[in-house]
GROMACS .gro file of C-alpha atoms in nm:
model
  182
    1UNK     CA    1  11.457   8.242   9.135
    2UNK     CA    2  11.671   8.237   8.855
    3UNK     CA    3  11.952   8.485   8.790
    4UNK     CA    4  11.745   8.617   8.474
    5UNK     CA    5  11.435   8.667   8.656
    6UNK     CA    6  11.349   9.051   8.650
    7UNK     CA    7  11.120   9.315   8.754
    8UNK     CA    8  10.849   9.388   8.492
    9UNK     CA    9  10.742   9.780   8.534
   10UNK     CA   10  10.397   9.842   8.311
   11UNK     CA   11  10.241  10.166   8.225
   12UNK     CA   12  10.137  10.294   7.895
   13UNK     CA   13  10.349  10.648   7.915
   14UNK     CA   14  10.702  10.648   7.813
   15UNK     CA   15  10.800  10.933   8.064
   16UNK     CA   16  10.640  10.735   8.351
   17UNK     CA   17  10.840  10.422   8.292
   18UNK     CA   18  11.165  10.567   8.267
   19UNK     CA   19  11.133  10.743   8.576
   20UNK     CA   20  11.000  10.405   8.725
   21UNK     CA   21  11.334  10.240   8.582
   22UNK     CA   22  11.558  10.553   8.713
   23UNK     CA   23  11.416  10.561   9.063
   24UNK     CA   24  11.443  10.139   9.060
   25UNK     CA   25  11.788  10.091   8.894
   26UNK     CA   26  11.977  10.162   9.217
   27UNK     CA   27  11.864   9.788   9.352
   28UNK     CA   28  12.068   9.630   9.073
   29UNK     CA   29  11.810   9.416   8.965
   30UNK     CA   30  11.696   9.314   8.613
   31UNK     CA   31  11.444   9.548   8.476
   32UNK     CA   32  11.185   9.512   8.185
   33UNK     CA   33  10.917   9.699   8.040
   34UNK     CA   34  10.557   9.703   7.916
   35UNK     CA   35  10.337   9.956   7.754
   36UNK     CA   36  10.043   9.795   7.781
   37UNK     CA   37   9.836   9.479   7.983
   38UNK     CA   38   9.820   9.280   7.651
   39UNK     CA   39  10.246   9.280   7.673
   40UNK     CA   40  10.259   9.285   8.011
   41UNK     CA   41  10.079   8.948   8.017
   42UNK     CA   42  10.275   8.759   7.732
   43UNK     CA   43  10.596   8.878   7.892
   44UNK     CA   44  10.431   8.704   8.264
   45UNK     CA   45  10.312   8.398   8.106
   46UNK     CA   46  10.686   8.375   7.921
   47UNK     CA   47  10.781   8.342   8.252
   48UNK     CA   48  11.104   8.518   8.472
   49UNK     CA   49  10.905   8.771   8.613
   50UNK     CA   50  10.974   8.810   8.989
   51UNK     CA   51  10.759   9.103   9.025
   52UNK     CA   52  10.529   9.363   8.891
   53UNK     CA   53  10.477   9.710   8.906
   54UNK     CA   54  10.128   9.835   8.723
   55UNK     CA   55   9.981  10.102   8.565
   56UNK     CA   56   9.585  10.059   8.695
   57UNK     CA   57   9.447  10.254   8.397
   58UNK     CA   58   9.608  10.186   8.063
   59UNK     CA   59   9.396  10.149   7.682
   60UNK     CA   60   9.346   9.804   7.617
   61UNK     CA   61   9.374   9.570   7.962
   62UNK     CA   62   9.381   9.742   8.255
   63UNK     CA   63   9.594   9.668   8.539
   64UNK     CA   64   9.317   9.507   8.731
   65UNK     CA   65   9.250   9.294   8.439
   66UNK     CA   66   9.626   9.183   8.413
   67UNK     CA   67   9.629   9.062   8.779
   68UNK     CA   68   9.265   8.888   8.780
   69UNK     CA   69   9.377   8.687   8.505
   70UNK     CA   70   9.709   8.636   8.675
   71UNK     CA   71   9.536   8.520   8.971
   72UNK     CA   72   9.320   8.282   8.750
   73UNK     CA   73   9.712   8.098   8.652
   74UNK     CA   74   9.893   7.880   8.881
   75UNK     CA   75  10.275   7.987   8.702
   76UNK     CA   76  10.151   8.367   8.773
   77UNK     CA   77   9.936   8.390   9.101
   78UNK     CA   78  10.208   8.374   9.330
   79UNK     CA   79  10.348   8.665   9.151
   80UNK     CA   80  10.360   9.031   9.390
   81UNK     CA   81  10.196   9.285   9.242
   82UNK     CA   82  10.229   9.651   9.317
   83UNK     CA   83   9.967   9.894   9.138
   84UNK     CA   84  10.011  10.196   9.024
   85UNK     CA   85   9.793  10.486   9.030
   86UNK     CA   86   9.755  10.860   8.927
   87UNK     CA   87   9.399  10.906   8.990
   88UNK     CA   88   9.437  10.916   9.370
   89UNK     CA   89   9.278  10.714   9.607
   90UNK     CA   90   8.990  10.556   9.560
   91UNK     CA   91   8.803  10.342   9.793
   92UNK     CA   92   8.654  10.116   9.503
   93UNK     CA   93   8.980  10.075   9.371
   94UNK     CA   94   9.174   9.960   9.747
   95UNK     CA   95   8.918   9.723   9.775
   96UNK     CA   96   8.914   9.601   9.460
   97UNK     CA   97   9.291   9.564   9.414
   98UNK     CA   98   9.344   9.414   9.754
   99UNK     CA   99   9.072   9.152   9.757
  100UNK     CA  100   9.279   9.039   9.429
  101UNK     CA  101   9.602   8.954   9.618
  102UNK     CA  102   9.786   9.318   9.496
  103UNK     CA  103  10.059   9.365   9.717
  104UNK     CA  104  10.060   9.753   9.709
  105UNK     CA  105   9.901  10.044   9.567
  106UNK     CA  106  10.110  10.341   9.519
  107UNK     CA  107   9.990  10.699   9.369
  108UNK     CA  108  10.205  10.845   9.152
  109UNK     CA  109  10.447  11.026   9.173
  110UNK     CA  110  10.640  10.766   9.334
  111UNK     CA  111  10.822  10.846   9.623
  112UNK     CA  112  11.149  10.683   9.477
  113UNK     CA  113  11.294  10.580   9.834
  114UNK     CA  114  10.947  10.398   9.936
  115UNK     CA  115  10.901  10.218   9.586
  116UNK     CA  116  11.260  10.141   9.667
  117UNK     CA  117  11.191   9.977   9.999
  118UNK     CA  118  10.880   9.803   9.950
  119UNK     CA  119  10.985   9.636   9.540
  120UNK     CA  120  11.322   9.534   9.744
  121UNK     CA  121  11.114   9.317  10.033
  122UNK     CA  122  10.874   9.226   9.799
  123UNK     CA  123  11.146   9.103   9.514
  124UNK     CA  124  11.359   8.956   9.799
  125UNK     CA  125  11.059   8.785   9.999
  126UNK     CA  126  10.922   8.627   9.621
  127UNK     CA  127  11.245   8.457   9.498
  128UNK     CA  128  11.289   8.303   9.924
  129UNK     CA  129  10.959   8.140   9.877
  130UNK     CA  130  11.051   8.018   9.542
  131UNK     CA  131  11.366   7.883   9.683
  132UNK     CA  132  11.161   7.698   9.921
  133UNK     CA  133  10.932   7.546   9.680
  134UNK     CA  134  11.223   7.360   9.519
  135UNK     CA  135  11.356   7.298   9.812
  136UNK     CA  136  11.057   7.111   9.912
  137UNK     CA  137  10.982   6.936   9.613
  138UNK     CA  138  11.361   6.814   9.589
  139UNK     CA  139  11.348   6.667   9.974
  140UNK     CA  140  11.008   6.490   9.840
  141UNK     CA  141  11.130   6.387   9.540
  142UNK     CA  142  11.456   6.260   9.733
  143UNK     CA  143  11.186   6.105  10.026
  144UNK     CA  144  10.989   5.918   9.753
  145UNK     CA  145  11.290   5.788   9.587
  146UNK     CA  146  11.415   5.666   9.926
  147UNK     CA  147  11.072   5.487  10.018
  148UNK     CA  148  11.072   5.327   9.688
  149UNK     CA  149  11.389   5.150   9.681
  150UNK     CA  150  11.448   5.108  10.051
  151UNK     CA  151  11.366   4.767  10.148
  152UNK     CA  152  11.012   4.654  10.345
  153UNK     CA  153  11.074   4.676  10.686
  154UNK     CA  154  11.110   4.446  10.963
  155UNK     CA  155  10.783   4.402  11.157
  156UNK     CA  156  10.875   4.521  11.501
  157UNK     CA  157  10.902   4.344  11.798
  158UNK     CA  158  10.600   4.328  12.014
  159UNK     CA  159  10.642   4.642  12.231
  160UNK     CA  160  10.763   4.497  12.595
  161UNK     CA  161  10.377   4.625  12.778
  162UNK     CA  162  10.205   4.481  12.523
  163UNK     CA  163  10.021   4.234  12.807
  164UNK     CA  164   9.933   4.553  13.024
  165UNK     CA  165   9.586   4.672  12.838
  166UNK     CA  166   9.598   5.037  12.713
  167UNK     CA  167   9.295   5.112  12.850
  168UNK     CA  168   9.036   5.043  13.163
  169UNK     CA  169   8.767   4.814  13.098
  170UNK     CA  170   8.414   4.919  13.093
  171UNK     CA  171   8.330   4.995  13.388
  172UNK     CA  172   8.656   4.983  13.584
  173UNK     CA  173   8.803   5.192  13.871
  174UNK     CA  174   9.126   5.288  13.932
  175UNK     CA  175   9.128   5.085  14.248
  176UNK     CA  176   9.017   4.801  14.066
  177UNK     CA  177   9.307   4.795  13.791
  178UNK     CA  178   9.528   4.816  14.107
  179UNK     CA  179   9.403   4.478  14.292
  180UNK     CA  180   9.435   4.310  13.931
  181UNK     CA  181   9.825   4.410  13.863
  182UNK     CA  182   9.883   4.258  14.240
   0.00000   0.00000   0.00000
């Protein structure tokens, strides 16, 4: 992941978001900000997001809606999500968030050490799989440009059993190959 990719924290209250940034800053990673789904998504779709931390209910788009249509975009569905919730738990909403791919619900307040942990192995975990994408696509890229300038091969020598069949013949018993090989 790039060196400017950052954490995007989203919630529509201005106390709530710098606590989120106070409690995350410790990690030394970029932070940004969001006060709402509609900014939350331009700033996604702008790209160099490595991972999100969501306010569920906000006016406008709400956090589900935010991560269903992030889901719906191949540049954004690989992207963790952690929710974010003051309304407690609610069955509806676990199911709900989790059948979309969210990473994590957390109720606020935040247990600072906990969002610490899991935004840290989710971060971490996001920008290794990235790595391995390119990875990948480089040793392809490097595999097809090898196969496409390498010359046609030799057809290979006739493999040195090639007159002992590879099979029995209908019928055949093992006693039967035996007498013919003698």
């Amino acid at each position: 992941m790039p060196s400017d990719t950052r954490i995007l924290i989203v919630d529509d209250h201005e106390d709530t978001l710098y606590a989120l940034e106070s409690a995350l800053a410790p990690l030394g990673y970029r932070l940004g900000r969001a006060t709402s789904g509609d900014e939350a998504l331009k700033q996604v779709l702008r790209g160099q997001v490595g991972l999100l931390l969501l306010d569920v209910r906000m006016s406008g788009v709400s956090g589900l809606e935010v991560v269903r249509y992030m889901r719906r975009v191949e540049q954004t569905q690989h992207i963790p999500v952690i929710l974010l919730t003051g309304f407690g738990a609610d069955h509806e909403l676990t199911t709900t968030a989790f059948a979309l791919g969210v990473a994590d619900l957390v109720l606020k307040p935040v247990d600072p050490w906990a969002l610490r942990t899991k935004v840290r192995y989710l971060y971490d975990a996001h920008r290794r799989h990235l790595a391995l994408e390119r990875e990948v696509r480089r040793l392809r890229a490097l595999t097809g440009e090898h196969t496409e300038t390498a010359p046609h091969p030799r057809p290979g020598l006739p493999h040195p059993d090639a007159h002992v069949p590879t099979q029995r013949p209908m019928g055949a018993h093992a006693g039967e190959l035996e007498k013919d090989r003698t």
